[in-house]
Tab-separated table of C-alpha atoms and ligand atoms in Angstrom:
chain	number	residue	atom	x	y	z
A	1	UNK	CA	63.919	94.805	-119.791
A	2	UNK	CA	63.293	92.592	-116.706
A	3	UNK	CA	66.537	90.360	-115.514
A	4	UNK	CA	65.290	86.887	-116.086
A	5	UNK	CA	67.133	85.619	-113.078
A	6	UNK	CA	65.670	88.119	-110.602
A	7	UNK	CA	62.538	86.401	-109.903
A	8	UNK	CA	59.088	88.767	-108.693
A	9	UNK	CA	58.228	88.267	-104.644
A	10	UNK	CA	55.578	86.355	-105.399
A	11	UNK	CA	57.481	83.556	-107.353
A	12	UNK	CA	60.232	83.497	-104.565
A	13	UNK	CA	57.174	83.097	-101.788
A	14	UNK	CA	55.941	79.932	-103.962
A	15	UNK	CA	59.819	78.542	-105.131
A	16	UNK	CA	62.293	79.968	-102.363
A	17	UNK	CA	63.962	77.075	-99.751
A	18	UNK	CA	62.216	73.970	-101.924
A	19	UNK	CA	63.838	71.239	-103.481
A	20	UNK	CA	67.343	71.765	-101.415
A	21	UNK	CA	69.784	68.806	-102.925
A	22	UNK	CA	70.270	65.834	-100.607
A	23	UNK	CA	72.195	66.392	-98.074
A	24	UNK	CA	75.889	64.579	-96.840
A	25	UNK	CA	73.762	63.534	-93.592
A	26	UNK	CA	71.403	61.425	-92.219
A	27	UNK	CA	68.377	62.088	-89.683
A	28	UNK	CA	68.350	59.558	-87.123
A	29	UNK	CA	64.850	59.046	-87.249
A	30	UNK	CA	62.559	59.135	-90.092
A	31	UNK	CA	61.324	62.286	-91.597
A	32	UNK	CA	57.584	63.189	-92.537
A	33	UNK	CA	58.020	63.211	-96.374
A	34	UNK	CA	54.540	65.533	-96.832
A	35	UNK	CA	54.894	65.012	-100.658
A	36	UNK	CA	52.859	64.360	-103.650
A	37	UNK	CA	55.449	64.266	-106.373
A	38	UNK	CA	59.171	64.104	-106.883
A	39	UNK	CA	61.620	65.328	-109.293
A	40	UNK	CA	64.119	63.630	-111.191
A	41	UNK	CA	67.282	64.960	-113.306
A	42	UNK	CA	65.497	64.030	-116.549
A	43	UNK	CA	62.219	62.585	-117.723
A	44	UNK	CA	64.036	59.296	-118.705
A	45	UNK	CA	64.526	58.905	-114.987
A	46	UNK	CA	61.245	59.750	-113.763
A	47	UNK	CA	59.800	56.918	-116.683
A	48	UNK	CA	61.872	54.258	-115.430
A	49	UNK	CA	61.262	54.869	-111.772
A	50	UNK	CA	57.466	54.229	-113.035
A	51	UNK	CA	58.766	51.384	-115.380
A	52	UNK	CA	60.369	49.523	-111.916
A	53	UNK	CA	63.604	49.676	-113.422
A	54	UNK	CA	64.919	52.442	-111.146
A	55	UNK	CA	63.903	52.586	-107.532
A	56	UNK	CA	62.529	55.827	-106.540
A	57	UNK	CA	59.006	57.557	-105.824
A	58	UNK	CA	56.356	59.028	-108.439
A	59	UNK	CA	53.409	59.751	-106.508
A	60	UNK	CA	52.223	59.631	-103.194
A	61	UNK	CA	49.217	57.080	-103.846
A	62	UNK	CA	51.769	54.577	-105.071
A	63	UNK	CA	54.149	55.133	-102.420
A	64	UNK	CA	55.923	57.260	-99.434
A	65	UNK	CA	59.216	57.419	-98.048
A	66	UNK	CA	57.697	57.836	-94.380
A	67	UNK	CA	55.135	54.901	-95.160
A	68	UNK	CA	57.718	52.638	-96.772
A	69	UNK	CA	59.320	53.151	-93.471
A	70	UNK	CA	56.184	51.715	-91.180
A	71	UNK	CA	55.744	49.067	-93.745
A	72	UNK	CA	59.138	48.132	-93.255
A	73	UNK	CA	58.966	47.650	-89.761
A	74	UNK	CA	55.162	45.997	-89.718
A	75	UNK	CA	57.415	43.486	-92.377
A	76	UNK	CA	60.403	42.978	-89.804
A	77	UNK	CA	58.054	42.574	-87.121
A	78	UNK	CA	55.856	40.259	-88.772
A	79	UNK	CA	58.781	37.742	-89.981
A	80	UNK	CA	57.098	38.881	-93.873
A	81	UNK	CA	58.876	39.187	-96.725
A	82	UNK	CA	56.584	42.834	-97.136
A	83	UNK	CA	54.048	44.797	-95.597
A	84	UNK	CA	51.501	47.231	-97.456
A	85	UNK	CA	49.850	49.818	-95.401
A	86	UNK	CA	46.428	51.519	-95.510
A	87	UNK	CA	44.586	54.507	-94.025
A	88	UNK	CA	42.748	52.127	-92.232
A	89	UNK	CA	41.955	48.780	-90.856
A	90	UNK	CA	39.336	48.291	-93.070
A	91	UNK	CA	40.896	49.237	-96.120
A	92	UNK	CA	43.242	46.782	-94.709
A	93	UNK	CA	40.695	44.070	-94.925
A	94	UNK	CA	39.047	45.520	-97.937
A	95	UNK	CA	42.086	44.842	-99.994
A	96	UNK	CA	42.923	41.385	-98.539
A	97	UNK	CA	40.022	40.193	-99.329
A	98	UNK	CA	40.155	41.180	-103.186
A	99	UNK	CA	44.106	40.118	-103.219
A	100	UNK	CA	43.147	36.624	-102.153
A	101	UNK	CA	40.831	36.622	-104.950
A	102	UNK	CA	37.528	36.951	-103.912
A	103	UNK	CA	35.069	38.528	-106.828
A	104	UNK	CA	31.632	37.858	-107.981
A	105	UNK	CA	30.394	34.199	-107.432
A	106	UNK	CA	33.842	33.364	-105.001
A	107	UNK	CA	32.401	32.450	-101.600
A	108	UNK	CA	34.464	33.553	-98.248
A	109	UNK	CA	33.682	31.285	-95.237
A	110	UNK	CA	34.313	33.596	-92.018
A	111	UNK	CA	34.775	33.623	-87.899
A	112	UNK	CA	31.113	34.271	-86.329
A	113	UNK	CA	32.481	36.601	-84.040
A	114	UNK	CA	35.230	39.028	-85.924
A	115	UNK	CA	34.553	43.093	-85.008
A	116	UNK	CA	31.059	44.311	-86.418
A	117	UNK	CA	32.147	46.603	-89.439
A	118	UNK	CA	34.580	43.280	-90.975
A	119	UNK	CA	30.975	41.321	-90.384
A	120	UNK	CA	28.990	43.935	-92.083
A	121	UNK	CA	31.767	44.304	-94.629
A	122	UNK	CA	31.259	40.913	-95.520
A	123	UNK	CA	27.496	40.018	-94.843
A	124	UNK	CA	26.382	43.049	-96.675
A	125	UNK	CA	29.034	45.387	-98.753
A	126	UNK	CA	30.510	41.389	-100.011
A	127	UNK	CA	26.744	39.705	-100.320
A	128	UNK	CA	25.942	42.047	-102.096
A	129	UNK	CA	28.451	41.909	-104.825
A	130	UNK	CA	27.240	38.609	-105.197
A	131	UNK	CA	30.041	37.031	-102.876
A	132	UNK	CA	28.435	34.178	-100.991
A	133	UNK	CA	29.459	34.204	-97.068
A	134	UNK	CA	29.066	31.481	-94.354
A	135	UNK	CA	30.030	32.010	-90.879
A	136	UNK	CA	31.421	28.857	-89.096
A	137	UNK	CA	32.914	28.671	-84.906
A	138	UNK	CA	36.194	28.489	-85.914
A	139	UNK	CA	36.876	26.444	-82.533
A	140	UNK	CA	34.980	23.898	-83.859
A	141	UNK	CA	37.803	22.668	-86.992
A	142	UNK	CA	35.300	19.905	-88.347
A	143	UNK	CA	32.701	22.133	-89.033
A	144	UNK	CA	35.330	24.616	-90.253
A	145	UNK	CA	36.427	21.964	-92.589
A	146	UNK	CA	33.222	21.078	-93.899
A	147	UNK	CA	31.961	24.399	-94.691
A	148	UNK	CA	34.857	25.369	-96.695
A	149	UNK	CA	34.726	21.942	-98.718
A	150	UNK	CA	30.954	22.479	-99.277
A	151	UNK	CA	31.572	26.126	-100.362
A	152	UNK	CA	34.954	25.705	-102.363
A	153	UNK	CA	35.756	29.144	-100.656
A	154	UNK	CA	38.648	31.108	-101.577
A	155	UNK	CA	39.159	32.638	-98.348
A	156	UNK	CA	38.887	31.566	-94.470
A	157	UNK	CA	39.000	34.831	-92.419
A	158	UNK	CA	39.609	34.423	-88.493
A	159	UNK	CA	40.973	36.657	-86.151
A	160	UNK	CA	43.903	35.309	-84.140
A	161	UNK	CA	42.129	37.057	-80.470
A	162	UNK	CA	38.883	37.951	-81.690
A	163	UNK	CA	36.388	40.991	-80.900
A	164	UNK	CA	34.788	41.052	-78.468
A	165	UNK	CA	34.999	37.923	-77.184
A	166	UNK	CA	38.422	36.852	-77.047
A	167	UNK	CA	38.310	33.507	-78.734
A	168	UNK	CA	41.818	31.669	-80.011
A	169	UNK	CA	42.154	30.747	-83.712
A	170	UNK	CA	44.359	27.469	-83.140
A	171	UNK	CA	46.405	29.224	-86.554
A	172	UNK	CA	48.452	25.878	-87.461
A	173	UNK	CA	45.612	23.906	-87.813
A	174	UNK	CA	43.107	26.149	-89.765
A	175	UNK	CA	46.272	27.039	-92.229
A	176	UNK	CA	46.335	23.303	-92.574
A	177	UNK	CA	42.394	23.056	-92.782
A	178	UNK	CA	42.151	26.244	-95.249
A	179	UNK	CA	45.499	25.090	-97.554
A	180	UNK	CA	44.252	21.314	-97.709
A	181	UNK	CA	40.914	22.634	-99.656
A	182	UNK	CA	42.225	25.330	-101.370
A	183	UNK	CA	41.570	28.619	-99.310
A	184	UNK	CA	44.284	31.350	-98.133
A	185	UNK	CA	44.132	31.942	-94.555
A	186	UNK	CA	43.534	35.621	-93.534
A	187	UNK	CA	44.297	36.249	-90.024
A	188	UNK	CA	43.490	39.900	-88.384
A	189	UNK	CA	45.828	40.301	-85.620
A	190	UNK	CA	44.998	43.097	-84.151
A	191	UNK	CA	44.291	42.356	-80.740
A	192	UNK	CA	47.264	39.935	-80.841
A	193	UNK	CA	50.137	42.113	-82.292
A	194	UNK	CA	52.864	41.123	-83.545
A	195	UNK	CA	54.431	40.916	-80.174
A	196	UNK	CA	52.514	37.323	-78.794
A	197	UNK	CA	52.517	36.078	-82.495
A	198	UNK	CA	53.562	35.981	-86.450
A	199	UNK	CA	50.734	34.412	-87.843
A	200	UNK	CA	52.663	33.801	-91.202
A	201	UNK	CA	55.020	31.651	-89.534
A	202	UNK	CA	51.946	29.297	-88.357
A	203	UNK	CA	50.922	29.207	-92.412
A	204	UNK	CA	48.407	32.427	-92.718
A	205	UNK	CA	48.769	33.738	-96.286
A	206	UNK	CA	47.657	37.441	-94.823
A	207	UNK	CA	48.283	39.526	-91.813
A	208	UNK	CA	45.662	41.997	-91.354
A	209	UNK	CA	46.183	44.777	-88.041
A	210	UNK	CA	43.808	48.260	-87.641
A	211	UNK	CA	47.529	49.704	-86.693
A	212	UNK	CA	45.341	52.197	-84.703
A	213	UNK	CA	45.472	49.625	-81.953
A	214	UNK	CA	48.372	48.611	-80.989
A	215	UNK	CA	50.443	49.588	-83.206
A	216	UNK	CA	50.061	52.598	-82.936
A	217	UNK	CA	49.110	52.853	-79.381
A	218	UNK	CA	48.498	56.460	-78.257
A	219	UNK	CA	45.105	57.032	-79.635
A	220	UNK	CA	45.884	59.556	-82.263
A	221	UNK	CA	46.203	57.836	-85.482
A	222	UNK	CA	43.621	55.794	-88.012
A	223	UNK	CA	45.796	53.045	-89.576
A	224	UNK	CA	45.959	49.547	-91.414
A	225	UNK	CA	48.677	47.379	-92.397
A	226	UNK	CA	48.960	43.606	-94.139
A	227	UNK	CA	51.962	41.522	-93.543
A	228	UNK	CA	52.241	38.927	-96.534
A	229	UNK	CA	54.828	37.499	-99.404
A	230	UNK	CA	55.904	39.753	-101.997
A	231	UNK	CA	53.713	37.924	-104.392
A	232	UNK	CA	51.272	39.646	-102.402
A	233	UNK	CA	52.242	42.439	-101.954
A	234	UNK	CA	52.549	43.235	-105.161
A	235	UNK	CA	48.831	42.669	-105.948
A	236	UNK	CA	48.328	44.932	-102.717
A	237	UNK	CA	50.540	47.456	-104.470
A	238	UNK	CA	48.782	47.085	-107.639
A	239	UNK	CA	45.287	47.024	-106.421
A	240	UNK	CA	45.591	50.579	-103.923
A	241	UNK	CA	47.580	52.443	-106.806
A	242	UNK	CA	43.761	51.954	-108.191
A	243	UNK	CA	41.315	52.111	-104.857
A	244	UNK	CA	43.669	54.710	-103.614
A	245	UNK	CA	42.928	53.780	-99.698
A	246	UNK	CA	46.590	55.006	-98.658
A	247	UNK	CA	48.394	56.040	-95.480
A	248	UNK	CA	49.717	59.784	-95.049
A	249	UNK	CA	53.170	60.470	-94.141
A	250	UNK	CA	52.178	62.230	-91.103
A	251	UNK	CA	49.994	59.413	-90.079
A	252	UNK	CA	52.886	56.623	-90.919
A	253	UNK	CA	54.873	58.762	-88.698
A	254	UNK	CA	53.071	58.568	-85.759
A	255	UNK	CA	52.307	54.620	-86.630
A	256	UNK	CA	56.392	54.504	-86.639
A	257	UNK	CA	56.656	56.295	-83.562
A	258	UNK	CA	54.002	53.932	-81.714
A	259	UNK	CA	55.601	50.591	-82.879
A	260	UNK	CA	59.056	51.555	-81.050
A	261	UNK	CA	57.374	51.218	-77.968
A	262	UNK	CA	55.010	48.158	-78.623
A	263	UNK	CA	56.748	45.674	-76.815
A	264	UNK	CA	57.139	47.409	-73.443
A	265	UNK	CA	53.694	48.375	-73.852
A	266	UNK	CA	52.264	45.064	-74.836
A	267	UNK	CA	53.935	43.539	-71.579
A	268	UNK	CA	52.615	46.044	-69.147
A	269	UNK	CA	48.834	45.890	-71.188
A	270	UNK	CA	49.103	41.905	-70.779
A	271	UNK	CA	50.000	41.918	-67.108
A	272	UNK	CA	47.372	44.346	-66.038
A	273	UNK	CA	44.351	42.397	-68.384
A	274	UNK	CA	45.841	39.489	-66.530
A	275	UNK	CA	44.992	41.045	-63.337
A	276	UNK	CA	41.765	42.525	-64.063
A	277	UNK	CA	40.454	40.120	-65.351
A	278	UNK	CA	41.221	37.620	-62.535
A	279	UNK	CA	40.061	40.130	-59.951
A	280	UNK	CA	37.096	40.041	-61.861
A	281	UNK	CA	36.190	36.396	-61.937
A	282	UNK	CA	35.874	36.861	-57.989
A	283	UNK	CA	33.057	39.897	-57.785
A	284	UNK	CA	29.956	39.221	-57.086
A	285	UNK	CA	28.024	41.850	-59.561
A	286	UNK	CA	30.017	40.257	-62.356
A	287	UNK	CA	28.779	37.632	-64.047
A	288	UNK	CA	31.507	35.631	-66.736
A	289	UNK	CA	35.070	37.163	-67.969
A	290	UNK	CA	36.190	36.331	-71.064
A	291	UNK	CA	39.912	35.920	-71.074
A	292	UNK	CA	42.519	33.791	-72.305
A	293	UNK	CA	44.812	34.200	-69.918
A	294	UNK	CA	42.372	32.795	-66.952
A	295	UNK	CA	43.074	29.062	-66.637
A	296	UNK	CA	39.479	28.267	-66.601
A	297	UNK	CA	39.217	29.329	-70.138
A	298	UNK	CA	38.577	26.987	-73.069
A	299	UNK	CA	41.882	27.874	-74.844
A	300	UNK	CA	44.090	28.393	-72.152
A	301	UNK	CA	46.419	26.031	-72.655
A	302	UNK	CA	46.657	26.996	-76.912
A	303	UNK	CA	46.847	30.431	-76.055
A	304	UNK	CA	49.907	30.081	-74.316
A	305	UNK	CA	51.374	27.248	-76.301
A	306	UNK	CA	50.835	30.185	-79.490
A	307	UNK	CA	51.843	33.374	-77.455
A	308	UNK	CA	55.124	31.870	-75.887
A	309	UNK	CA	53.742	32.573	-72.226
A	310	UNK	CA	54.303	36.172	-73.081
A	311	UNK	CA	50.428	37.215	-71.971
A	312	UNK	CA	47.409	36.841	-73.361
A	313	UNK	CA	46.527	40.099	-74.776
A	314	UNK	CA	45.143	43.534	-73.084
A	315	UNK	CA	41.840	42.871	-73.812
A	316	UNK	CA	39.021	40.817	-72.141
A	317	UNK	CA	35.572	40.720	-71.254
A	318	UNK	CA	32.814	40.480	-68.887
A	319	UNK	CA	29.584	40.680	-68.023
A	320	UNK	CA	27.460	42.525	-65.655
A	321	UNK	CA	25.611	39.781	-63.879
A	322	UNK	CA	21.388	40.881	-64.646
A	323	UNK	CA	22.447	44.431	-66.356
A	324	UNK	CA	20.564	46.074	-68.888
A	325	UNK	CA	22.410	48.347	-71.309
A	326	UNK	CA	21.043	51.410	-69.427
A	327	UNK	CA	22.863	49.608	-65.881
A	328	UNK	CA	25.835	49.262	-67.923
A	329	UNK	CA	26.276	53.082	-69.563
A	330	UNK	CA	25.572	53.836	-65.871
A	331	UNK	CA	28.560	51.745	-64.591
A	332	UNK	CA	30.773	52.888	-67.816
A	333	UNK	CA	30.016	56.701	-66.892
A	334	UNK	CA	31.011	55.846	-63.117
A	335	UNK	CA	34.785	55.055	-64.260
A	336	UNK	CA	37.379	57.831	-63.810
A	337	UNK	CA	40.171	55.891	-65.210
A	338	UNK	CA	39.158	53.432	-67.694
A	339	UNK	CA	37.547	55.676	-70.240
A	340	UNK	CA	34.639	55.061	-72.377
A	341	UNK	CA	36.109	55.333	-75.687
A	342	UNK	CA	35.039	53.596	-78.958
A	343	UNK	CA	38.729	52.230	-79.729
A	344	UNK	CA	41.233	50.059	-77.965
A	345	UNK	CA	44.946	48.868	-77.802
A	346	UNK	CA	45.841	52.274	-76.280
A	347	UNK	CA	48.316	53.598	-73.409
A	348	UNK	CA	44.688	54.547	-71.397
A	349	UNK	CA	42.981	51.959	-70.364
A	350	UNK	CA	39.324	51.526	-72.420
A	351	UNK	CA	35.874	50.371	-72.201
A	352	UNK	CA	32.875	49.494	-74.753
A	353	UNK	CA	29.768	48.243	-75.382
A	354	UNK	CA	30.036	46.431	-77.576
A	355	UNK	CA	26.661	45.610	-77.953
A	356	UNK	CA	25.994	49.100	-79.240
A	357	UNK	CA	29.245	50.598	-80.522
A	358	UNK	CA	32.029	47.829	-82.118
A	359	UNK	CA	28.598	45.334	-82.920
A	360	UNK	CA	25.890	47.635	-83.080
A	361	UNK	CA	25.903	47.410	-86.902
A	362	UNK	CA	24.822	43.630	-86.532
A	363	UNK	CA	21.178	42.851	-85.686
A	364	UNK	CA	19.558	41.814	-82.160
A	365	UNK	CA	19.173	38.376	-83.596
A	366	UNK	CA	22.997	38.451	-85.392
A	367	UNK	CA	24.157	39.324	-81.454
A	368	UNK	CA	22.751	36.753	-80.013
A	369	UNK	CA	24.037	34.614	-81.984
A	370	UNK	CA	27.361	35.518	-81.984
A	371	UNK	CA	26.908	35.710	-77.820
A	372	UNK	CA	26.910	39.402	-77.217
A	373	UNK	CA	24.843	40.399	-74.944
A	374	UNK	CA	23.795	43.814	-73.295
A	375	UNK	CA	25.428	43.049	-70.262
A	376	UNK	CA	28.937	42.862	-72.258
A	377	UNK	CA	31.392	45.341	-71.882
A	378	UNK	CA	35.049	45.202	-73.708
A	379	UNK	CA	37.895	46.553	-71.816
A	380	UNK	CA	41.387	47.466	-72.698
A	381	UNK	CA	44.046	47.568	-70.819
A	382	UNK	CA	45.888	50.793	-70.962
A	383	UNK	CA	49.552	50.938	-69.417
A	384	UNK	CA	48.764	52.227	-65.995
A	385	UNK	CA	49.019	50.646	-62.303
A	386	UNK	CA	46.983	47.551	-62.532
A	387	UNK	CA	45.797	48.706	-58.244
A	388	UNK	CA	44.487	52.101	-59.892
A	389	UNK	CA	42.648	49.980	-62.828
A	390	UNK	CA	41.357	48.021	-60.047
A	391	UNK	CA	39.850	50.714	-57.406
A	392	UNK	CA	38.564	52.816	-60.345
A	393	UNK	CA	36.508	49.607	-61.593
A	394	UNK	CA	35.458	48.763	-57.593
A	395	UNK	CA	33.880	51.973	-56.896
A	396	UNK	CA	31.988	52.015	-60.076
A	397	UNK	CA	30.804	48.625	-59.820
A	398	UNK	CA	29.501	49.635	-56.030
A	399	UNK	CA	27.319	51.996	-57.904
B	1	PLP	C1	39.799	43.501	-84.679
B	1	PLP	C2	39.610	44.743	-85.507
B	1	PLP	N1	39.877	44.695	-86.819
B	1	PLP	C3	39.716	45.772	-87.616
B	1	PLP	C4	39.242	46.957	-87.114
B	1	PLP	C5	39.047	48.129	-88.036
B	1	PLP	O1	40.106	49.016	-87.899
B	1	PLP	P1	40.025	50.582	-88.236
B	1	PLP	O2	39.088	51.200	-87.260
B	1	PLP	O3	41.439	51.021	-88.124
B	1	PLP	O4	39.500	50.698	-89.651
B	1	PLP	C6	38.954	47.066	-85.741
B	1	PLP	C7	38.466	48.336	-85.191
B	1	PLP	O5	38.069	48.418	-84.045
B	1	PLP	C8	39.130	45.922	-84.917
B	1	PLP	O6	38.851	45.939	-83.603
């Protein structure tokens, strides 16, 4: 009769080396935790880990050690009480939107110009749920006002930098504005990060970031993240146990990995945008830059009253004075350095066209109103010399 203790081969190749007890130390970073499910000494345990009477882990769309790290951090960052985190962006605005209670018959008054896919998330995916959606100039606070009176709108959504054009949200005041008639403030922060401001300490109710910007920072993840209360969080929680639009453990790794380094890269991505764009203002092919930082600039002065004088972002931009879009691929194609990549926020410095990649989901007539034109192109400011930025984007604009 067969030993019950000597297992066959092919059990041991499935069972042998798992499930090794904790050890005495600790890893000094943060392991990948590439798990689905956990064990505990007895059933009891495992229901009141699910009950919330026990802390622990039951499945991985509920929760991850590795991800409860990176939401840990976005949370200490952010000055929140918590932090949920997505597998992307906009999952990450997905979920805001429903937490902050917007459902059949709510009405969400928005920015004109957020980034296309939030626009067409709203204008169509939203509209068409039967969620009524006004777009108002968020510079413009009166009209901002009277939109969300008219509309009794649960939600004002701005972005504190925002795509492509790199307006300023003036965040105290539209908190004020939004709380005052009964609307919670989401703010996407992406091109901000964390690192020029913590838009929950100027009143927003919701931090949205695509993490694979800035966060992240090298290009090689997809990632979202909210910053809120725990109140919030908790419906977060609740809500993506059900939707199910989670982060991986590998994935939070690499977001973990990025963040470490977002300061020092945020500071060299300011200073060269900074540069750029004021080398830019004096060429003669180029038309208008749109930056923040340049003192000519509408916000100037809020931006850095908001950012601290830390910078005023990596991104900006400009347009190519009488281009066409077929002028502009031509100049995009001509750049060595700054490469054409539909993303931004990363160590390499970017461009876009926005026109037809981060807005192309919008109509000709939806462009033009928002102000995009063909001639636009988006760039990013990567962490290299600002001089080699500079003589890569002077011999492509002398083609
Ligand atoms: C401002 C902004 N918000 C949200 C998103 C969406 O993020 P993701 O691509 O991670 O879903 C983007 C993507 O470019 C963005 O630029």
């Amino acid at each position: 009769m067969k030993n019950p203790l000597q297992k066959s081969f092919q059990t041991r190749a499935v069972h042998a080396g798992e499930r090794v007890p904790p050890a005495e130390y600790r890893p000094v970073s943060t392991p990948i935790w590439p798990t689905v499910g956990y064990l505990y000494e007895s059933m009891d345990d495992l229901d009141a880990v699910f009950a919330g009477t026990k802390p622990g882990q039951v499945y991985l769309r509920y929760s991850n050690p590795t991800v409860e790290a990176f939401e840990t951090a976005v949370a200490d960052l952010e000055m929140a009480e918590a932090a949920q985190a997505y597998g992307s962006g906009m999952a990450a605005i997905h979920a805001s939107l429903l937490a902050a209670g917007v459902k059949a018959g709510a009405s969400v008054v928005t920015a004109l110009d957020v980034y296309g896919a939030t626009f067409s998330l709203l204008r169509s995916l939203f509209k068409s749920l039967d969620v009524n959606i006004r777009t108002v100039n968020v510079t413009d606070h009166a009209e901002v006002e009277a939109v969300l009176k008219e509309t009794s709108a649960v939600v004002l959504f701005v972005e504190s930098i925002s795509n492509p054009l790199l307006k300023i949200a003036d965040l105290p005041a539209l908190a004020d504005i939004a709380h005052r008639n009964g609307a919670s403030l989401l703010v996407d922060s992406t091109f901000a990060s964390p690192y020029l401001i913590n838009p929950l300490k100027h009143g927003a109710d919701f931090v949205i970031h695509s993490a694979t910007k800035y966060l992240s920072g090298h290009g090689d993840v997809l990632a979202g993240v909210v910053a809120t209360s725990k109140e919030n969080k908790n419906k977060l929680f609740e809500l993506n146990k059900l939707i199910g639009g989670v982060l991986g453990p590998f994935e939070a790794w690499l977001a973990l990995r990025g963040l470490k380094t977002l300061p020092l890269r945020m500071k060299q991505q300011c200073q060269n945008a900074q540069q750029v764009a004021e080398w830019l203002t004096k060429h003669p092919r180029v038309k208008k830059v749109n930056y923040p930082g340049l003192v000519d600039h509408p916000q100037h002065a809020l931006a850095k009253n908001l950012f601290g004088g830390k910078g005023c972002g990596g991104v900006l931009s400009f347009e190519l004075d009488g281009a066409d879009k077929a002028q502009v691929y031509r100049f995009m194609e001509s750049l060595t350095i700054c490469l054409p990549a539909t993303t931004l926020g990363d160590v390499y410095s970017l461009v876009l066209h926005p026109a037809t990649s981060s807005h192309r989901s919008l109509t000709a007539d939806e462009r033009a109103r928002v102000g995009i034109p063909d001639g636009l192109v988006r760039l990013s400011a990567g962490i290299e010399t600002a001089e080699d930025i500079l003589s890569d984007l002077e011999s492509a604009l002398a083609k």
